Amino acid sequence: MHFTRLRLVGFKSFVDPTELVIRDGLTGIVGPNGCGKSNLLEALRWVMGENRPSVMRGDGMEDVIFAGSSARPARAHAEVALRIDNSDRRAPAAFNTADELEISRRITRAAGSVYRVNGKEARARDVQLLFADAASGAQSPSLVRQGQISELINARPKARRRVLEEAAGISGLYQRRHEAELRLRATEANLARVADVIEALETQIASLARQARQARRYREIAEGLRQAEALHQLKVWWEAASDYRSASAALAAAVTDLARAEGEASRANRAREAAGEALPALREEEAIAGAVLQRQRLEGERLAGEEARAVARASELERQLAQLREDEAREAALDADASETLEVLEKERARLEAAGEGEEEQLAAAEEAAAEAREASSEAEAEAVAAAAEAARLSGRHDATARAVEEARARDAEAAQALAEAQLALETL
């Protein structure tokens, strides 16, 4: 396999489009440390299908995109394209139609990688097989990285065997065998699924056979029903024909009866015409009798209405009489209750007047004591004034005999309490 060109855009340190022409006789690229020589080898590995970030010296595959610097902004994607000489037609059949093959891989942030072969999208597996058939690839020992020489010298037999297989050009066969084994396992799984499907179909076939038997039975029963319905319709037709004949005979008899009835009708018309001549006088008599009857009917209705109104008026008067009697009894009861209440109030008035005499003396003493203590304390004077006002209210309450007994008792208690407070204040002074 002969590489002819390598183009890098935004890959690691190659932020600007860079194209490396690989001609015959080119044996190496030299340069100082940090100039990007290792990035070229990693670009080759990456475009050939490498998916391990550790091999690319990064934590993630997006680390191959230029991350930016103080002078340049970061890129959103990176792309590496490798052109191969295919003039000897050793590429797989799917890609063996051109003299040159351009394999490109493009990665975009948060979108993943896309492979293309000659501008058409391809799978990563197809690209890896393309390089494996040519005894190359991302993991080929022919791509020697830093420190790999000592690793090959100290490698285990299995690693050395992989180097020999790569040199012999049979590494692609191992990958194809691996793919064939995967396909074989998938085929076995499909066969197992086919067996399950066949079993399910057999169950469905048995169910369909049962349904077919039921359908045949249904068709037989339906045929019998159609025959029975045909016989029934034939019987109905014969009965209808017999009824038709009977109806025809009855129609002939009815026509005869109609002719006879028409003769009778003509005779009746003649009799009606004779009666019609005498009809005006009878109609006049009927009108007179109807008028008399209508007048009697109206008079009867008027008398019936007056009778109903008289009955209703009598009922109303009886109801009013009963109501008046009830009102009279209630007024008598109210008069008795009022007399009793007046007697009780008179007694209470006498009692209050007797109680008021002692209170006036006590109030006078309280006023005299309050006058003596007025100069000593303004608070005692206020209490004395309140006691005098309360005494005045008690005096005026003697005249309100119509008030309720409970209200008089309550005010009497308030007056007694105020008097006690005044006496207590006077004693304290």
PDB file of N, CA, C and O in Angstrom, residues 70-106:
ATOM      1  N   SER A  70      -3.768  31.400  22.815  1.00  0.00           N
ATOM      2  CA  SER A  70      -3.942  32.821  23.136  1.00  0.00           C
ATOM      3  C   SER A  70      -4.146  33.668  21.882  1.00  0.00           C
ATOM      4  O   SER A  70      -4.742  34.740  21.945  1.00  0.00           O
ATOM      5  N   ALA A  71      -3.668  33.162  20.738  1.00  0.00           N
ATOM      6  CA  ALA A  71      -3.769  33.938  19.499  1.00  0.00           C
ATOM      7  C   ALA A  71      -4.791  33.388  18.533  1.00  0.00           C
ATOM      8  O   ALA A  71      -5.216  34.091  17.616  1.00  0.00           O
ATOM      9  N   ARG A  72      -5.196  32.111  18.717  1.00  0.00           N
ATOM     10  CA  ARG A  72      -6.120  31.487  17.770  1.00  0.00           C
ATOM     11  C   ARG A  72      -7.297  30.893  18.530  1.00  0.00           C
ATOM     12  O   ARG A  72      -7.122  30.280  19.603  1.00  0.00           O
ATOM     13  N   PRO A  73      -8.515  31.061  18.001  1.00  0.00           N
ATOM     14  CA  PRO A  73      -9.675  30.441  18.671  1.00  0.00           C
ATOM     15  C   PRO A  73      -9.728  28.939  18.423  1.00  0.00           C
ATOM     16  O   PRO A  73      -9.077  28.415  17.503  1.00  0.00           O
ATOM     17  N   ALA A  74     -10.486  28.238  19.240  1.00  0.00           N
ATOM     18  CA  ALA A  74     -10.631  26.787  19.084  1.00  0.00           C
ATOM     19  C   ALA A  74     -11.448  26.480  17.839  1.00  0.00           C
ATOM     20  O   ALA A  74     -12.303  27.258  17.409  1.00  0.00           O
ATOM     21  N   ARG A  75     -11.187  25.293  17.267  1.00  0.00           N
ATOM     22  CA  ARG A  75     -11.942  24.845  16.099  1.00  0.00           C
ATOM     23  C   ARG A  75     -13.111  23.966  16.547  1.00  0.00           C
ATOM     24  O   ARG A  75     -13.082  23.342  17.614  1.00  0.00           O
ATOM     25  N   ALA A  76     -14.137  23.916  15.712  1.00  0.00           N
ATOM     26  CA  ALA A  76     -15.318  23.102  16.032  1.00  0.00           C
ATOM     27  C   ALA A  76     -15.220  21.706  15.465  1.00  0.00           C
ATOM     28  O   ALA A  76     -15.982  20.811  15.852  1.00  0.00           O
ATOM     29  N   HIS A  77     -14.289  21.471  14.538  1.00  0.00           N
ATOM     30  CA  HIS A  77     -14.159  20.159  13.931  1.00  0.00           C
ATOM     31  C   HIS A  77     -12.714  19.945  13.502  1.00  0.00           C
ATOM     32  O   HIS A  77     -11.918  20.897  13.447  1.00  0.00           O
ATOM     33  N   ALA A  78     -12.409  18.704  13.216  1.00  0.00           N
ATOM     34  CA  ALA A  78     -11.089  18.333  12.707  1.00  0.00           C
ATOM     35  C   ALA A  78     -11.279  17.284  11.621  1.00  0.00           C
ATOM     36  O   ALA A  78     -12.212  16.475  11.678  1.00  0.00           O
ATOM     37  N   GLU A  79     -10.363  17.289  10.633  1.00  0.00           N
ATOM     38  CA  GLU A  79     -10.479  16.340   9.513  1.00  0.00           C
ATOM     39  C   GLU A  79      -9.089  15.931   9.058  1.00  0.00           C
ATOM     40  O   GLU A  79      -8.167  16.760   8.981  1.00  0.00           O
ATOM     41  N   VAL A  80      -8.963  14.635   8.759  1.00  0.00           N
ATOM     42  CA  VAL A  80      -7.719  14.081   8.218  1.00  0.00           C
ATOM     43  C   VAL A  80      -8.088  13.263   6.993  1.00  0.00           C
ATOM     44  O   VAL A  80      -8.997  12.421   7.060  1.00  0.00           O
ATOM     45  N   ALA A  81      -7.392  13.512   5.865  1.00  0.00           N
ATOM     46  CA  ALA A  81      -7.651  12.779   4.619  1.00  0.00           C
ATOM     47  C   ALA A  81      -6.352  12.133   4.170  1.00  0.00           C
ATOM     48  O   ALA A  81      -5.294  12.782   4.135  1.00  0.00           O
ATOM     49  N   LEU A  82      -6.428  10.852   3.796  1.00  0.00           N
ATOM     50  CA  LEU A  82      -5.265  10.076   3.350  1.00  0.00           C
ATOM     51  C   LEU A  82      -5.557   9.542   1.952  1.00  0.00           C
ATOM     52  O   LEU A  82      -6.591   8.888   1.731  1.00  0.00           O
ATOM     53  N   ARG A  83      -4.663   9.859   1.006  1.00  0.00           N
ATOM     54  CA  ARG A  83      -4.833   9.393  -0.367  1.00  0.00           C
ATOM     55  C   ARG A  83      -3.895   8.212  -0.608  1.00  0.00           C
ATOM     56  O   ARG A  83      -2.718   8.260  -0.231  1.00  0.00           O
ATOM     57  N   ILE A  84      -4.448   7.156  -1.243  1.00  0.00           N
ATOM     58  CA  ILE A  84      -3.732   5.895  -1.443  1.00  0.00           C
ATOM     59  C   ILE A  84      -3.699   5.596  -2.930  1.00  0.00           C
ATOM     60  O   ILE A  84      -4.695   5.776  -3.653  1.00  0.00           O
ATOM     61  N   ASP A  85      -2.561   5.080  -3.390  1.00  0.00           N
ATOM     62  CA  ASP A  85      -2.423   4.643  -4.781  1.00  0.00           C
ATOM     63  C   ASP A  85      -3.031   3.249  -4.925  1.00  0.00           C
ATOM     64  O   ASP A  85      -2.604   2.303  -4.259  1.00  0.00           O
ATOM     65  N   ASN A  86      -4.046   3.111  -5.790  1.00  0.00           N
ATOM     66  CA  ASN A  86      -4.742   1.838  -5.986  1.00  0.00           C
ATOM     67  C   ASN A  86      -4.653   1.402  -7.449  1.00  0.00           C
ATOM     68  O   ASN A  86      -5.557   0.779  -8.006  1.00  0.00           O
ATOM     69  N   SER A  87      -3.536   1.741  -8.081  1.00  0.00           N
ATOM     70  CA  SER A  87      -3.384   1.374  -9.492  1.00  0.00           C
ATOM     71  C   SER A  87      -3.270  -0.129  -9.700  1.00  0.00           C
ATOM     72  O   SER A  87      -3.617  -0.650 -10.766  1.00  0.00           O
ATOM     73  N   ASP A  88      -2.812  -0.870  -8.683  1.00  0.00           N
ATOM     74  CA  ASP A  88      -2.705  -2.328  -8.830  1.00  0.00           C
ATOM     75  C   ASP A  88      -4.001  -3.034  -8.429  1.00  0.00           C
ATOM     76  O   ASP A  88      -4.059  -4.275  -8.447  1.00  0.00           O
ATOM     77  N   ARG A  89      -5.048  -2.291  -8.024  1.00  0.00           N
ATOM     78  CA  ARG A  89      -6.376  -2.838  -7.721  1.00  0.00           C
ATOM     79  C   ARG A  89      -6.326  -3.932  -6.642  1.00  0.00           C
ATOM     80  O   ARG A  89      -6.818  -5.033  -6.792  1.00  0.00           O
ATOM     81  N   ARG A  90      -5.772  -3.597  -5.508  1.00  0.00           N
ATOM     82  CA  ARG A  90      -5.737  -4.540  -4.393  1.00  0.00           C
ATOM     83  C   ARG A  90      -6.748  -4.182  -3.293  1.00  0.00           C
ATOM     84  O   ARG A  90      -6.810  -4.859  -2.275  1.00  0.00           O
ATOM     85  N   ALA A  91      -7.474  -3.160  -3.506  1.00  0.00           N
ATOM     86  CA  ALA A  91      -8.470  -2.763  -2.503  1.00  0.00           C
ATOM     87  C   ALA A  91      -9.669  -3.719  -2.550  1.00  0.00           C
ATOM     88  O   ALA A  91      -9.854  -4.470  -3.518  1.00  0.00           O
ATOM     89  N   PRO A  92     -10.500  -3.745  -1.509  1.00  0.00           N
ATOM     90  CA  PRO A  92     -11.715  -4.574  -1.537  1.00  0.00           C
ATOM     91  C   PRO A  92     -12.615  -4.211  -2.719  1.00  0.00           C
ATOM     92  O   PRO A  92     -12.517  -3.132  -3.299  1.00  0.00           O
ATOM     93  N   ALA A  93     -13.479  -5.122  -3.069  1.00  0.00           N
ATOM     94  CA  ALA A  93     -14.305  -4.949  -4.264  1.00  0.00           C
ATOM     95  C   ALA A  93     -15.182  -3.704  -4.176  1.00  0.00           C
ATOM     96  O   ALA A  93     -15.461  -3.060  -5.194  1.00  0.00           O
ATOM     97  N   ALA A  94     -15.627  -3.349  -2.968  1.00  0.00           N
ATOM     98  CA  ALA A  94     -16.512  -2.202  -2.830  1.00  0.00           C
ATOM     99  C   ALA A  94     -15.811  -0.891  -3.157  1.00  0.00           C
ATOM    100  O   ALA A  94     -16.467   0.081  -3.553  1.00  0.00           O
ATOM    101  N   PHE A  95     -14.448  -0.868  -3.016  1.00  0.00           N
ATOM    102  CA  PHE A  95     -13.701   0.375  -3.258  1.00  0.00           C
ATOM    103  C   PHE A  95     -12.710   0.235  -4.402  1.00  0.00           C
ATOM    104  O   PHE A  95     -11.847   1.098  -4.573  1.00  0.00           O
ATOM    105  N   ASN A  96     -12.783  -0.803  -5.179  1.00  0.00           N
ATOM    106  CA  ASN A  96     -11.755  -1.113  -6.180  1.00  0.00           C
ATOM    107  C   ASN A  96     -12.183  -0.639  -7.561  1.00  0.00           C
ATOM    108  O   ASN A  96     -12.029  -1.351  -8.556  1.00  0.00           O
ATOM    109  N   THR A  97     -12.722   0.581  -7.634  1.00  0.00           N
ATOM    110  CA  THR A  97     -13.182   1.105  -8.917  1.00  0.00           C
ATOM    111  C   THR A  97     -12.376   2.300  -9.385  1.00  0.00           C
ATOM    112  O   THR A  97     -12.635   2.821 -10.466  1.00  0.00           O
ATOM    113  N   ALA A  98     -11.409   2.772  -8.615  1.00  0.00           N
ATOM    114  CA  ALA A  98     -10.622   3.957  -8.974  1.00  0.00           C
ATOM    115  C   ALA A  98      -9.151   3.674  -8.758  1.00  0.00           C
ATOM    116  O   ALA A  98      -8.768   2.785  -7.976  1.00  0.00           O
ATOM    117  N   ASP A  99      -8.317   4.449  -9.473  1.00  0.00           N
ATOM    118  CA  ASP A  99      -6.868   4.270  -9.333  1.00  0.00           C
ATOM    119  C   ASP A  99      -6.352   4.862  -8.027  1.00  0.00           C
ATOM    120  O   ASP A  99      -5.303   4.458  -7.535  1.00  0.00           O
ATOM    121  N   GLU A 100      -7.066   5.825  -7.466  1.00  0.00           N
ATOM    122  CA  GLU A 100      -6.682   6.421  -6.195  1.00  0.00           C
ATOM    123  C   GLU A 100      -7.873   6.397  -5.248  1.00  0.00           C
ATOM    124  O   GLU A 100      -9.027   6.587  -5.662  1.00  0.00           O
ATOM    125  N   LEU A 101      -7.595   6.137  -3.971  1.00  0.00           N
ATOM    126  CA  LEU A 101      -8.614   6.130  -2.929  1.00  0.00           C
ATOM    127  C   LEU A 101      -8.278   7.226  -1.931  1.00  0.00           C
ATOM    128  O   LEU A 101      -7.119   7.344  -1.498  1.00  0.00           O
ATOM    129  N   GLU A 102      -9.284   8.015  -1.596  1.00  0.00           N
ATOM    130  CA  GLU A 102      -9.109   9.056  -0.576  1.00  0.00           C
ATOM    131  C   GLU A 102      -9.981   8.698   0.619  1.00  0.00           C
ATOM    132  O   GLU A 102     -11.218   8.728   0.539  1.00  0.00           O
ATOM    133  N   ILE A 103      -9.334   8.330   1.717  1.00  0.00           N
ATOM    134  CA  ILE A 103     -10.039   7.982   2.956  1.00  0.00           C
ATOM    135  C   ILE A 103      -9.937   9.194   3.867  1.00  0.00           C
ATOM    136  O   ILE A 103      -8.839   9.670   4.176  1.00  0.00           O
ATOM    137  N   SER A 104     -11.095   9.691   4.309  1.00  0.00           N
ATOM    138  CA  SER A 104     -11.127  10.865   5.184  1.00  0.00           C
ATOM    139  C   SER A 104     -11.973  10.547   6.411  1.00  0.00           C
ATOM    140  O   SER A 104     -12.924   9.758   6.356  1.00  0.00           O
ATOM    141  N   ARG A 105     -11.600  11.187   7.500  1.00  0.00           N
ATOM    142  CA  ARG A 105     -12.346  11.074   8.756  1.00  0.00           C
ATOM    143  C   ARG A 105     -12.523  12.471   9.328  1.00  0.00           C
ATOM    144  O   ARG A 105     -11.547  13.215   9.467  1.00  0.00           O
ATOM    145  N   ARG A 106     -13.776  12.808   9.651  1.00  0.00           N
ATOM    146  CA  ARG A 106     -14.093  14.138  10.155  1.00  0.00           C
ATOM    147  C   ARG A 106     -14.821  13.980  11.488  1.00  0.00           C
ATOM    148  O   ARG A 106     -15.749  13.182  11.602  1.00  0.00           O
TER     149      ARG A 106
END
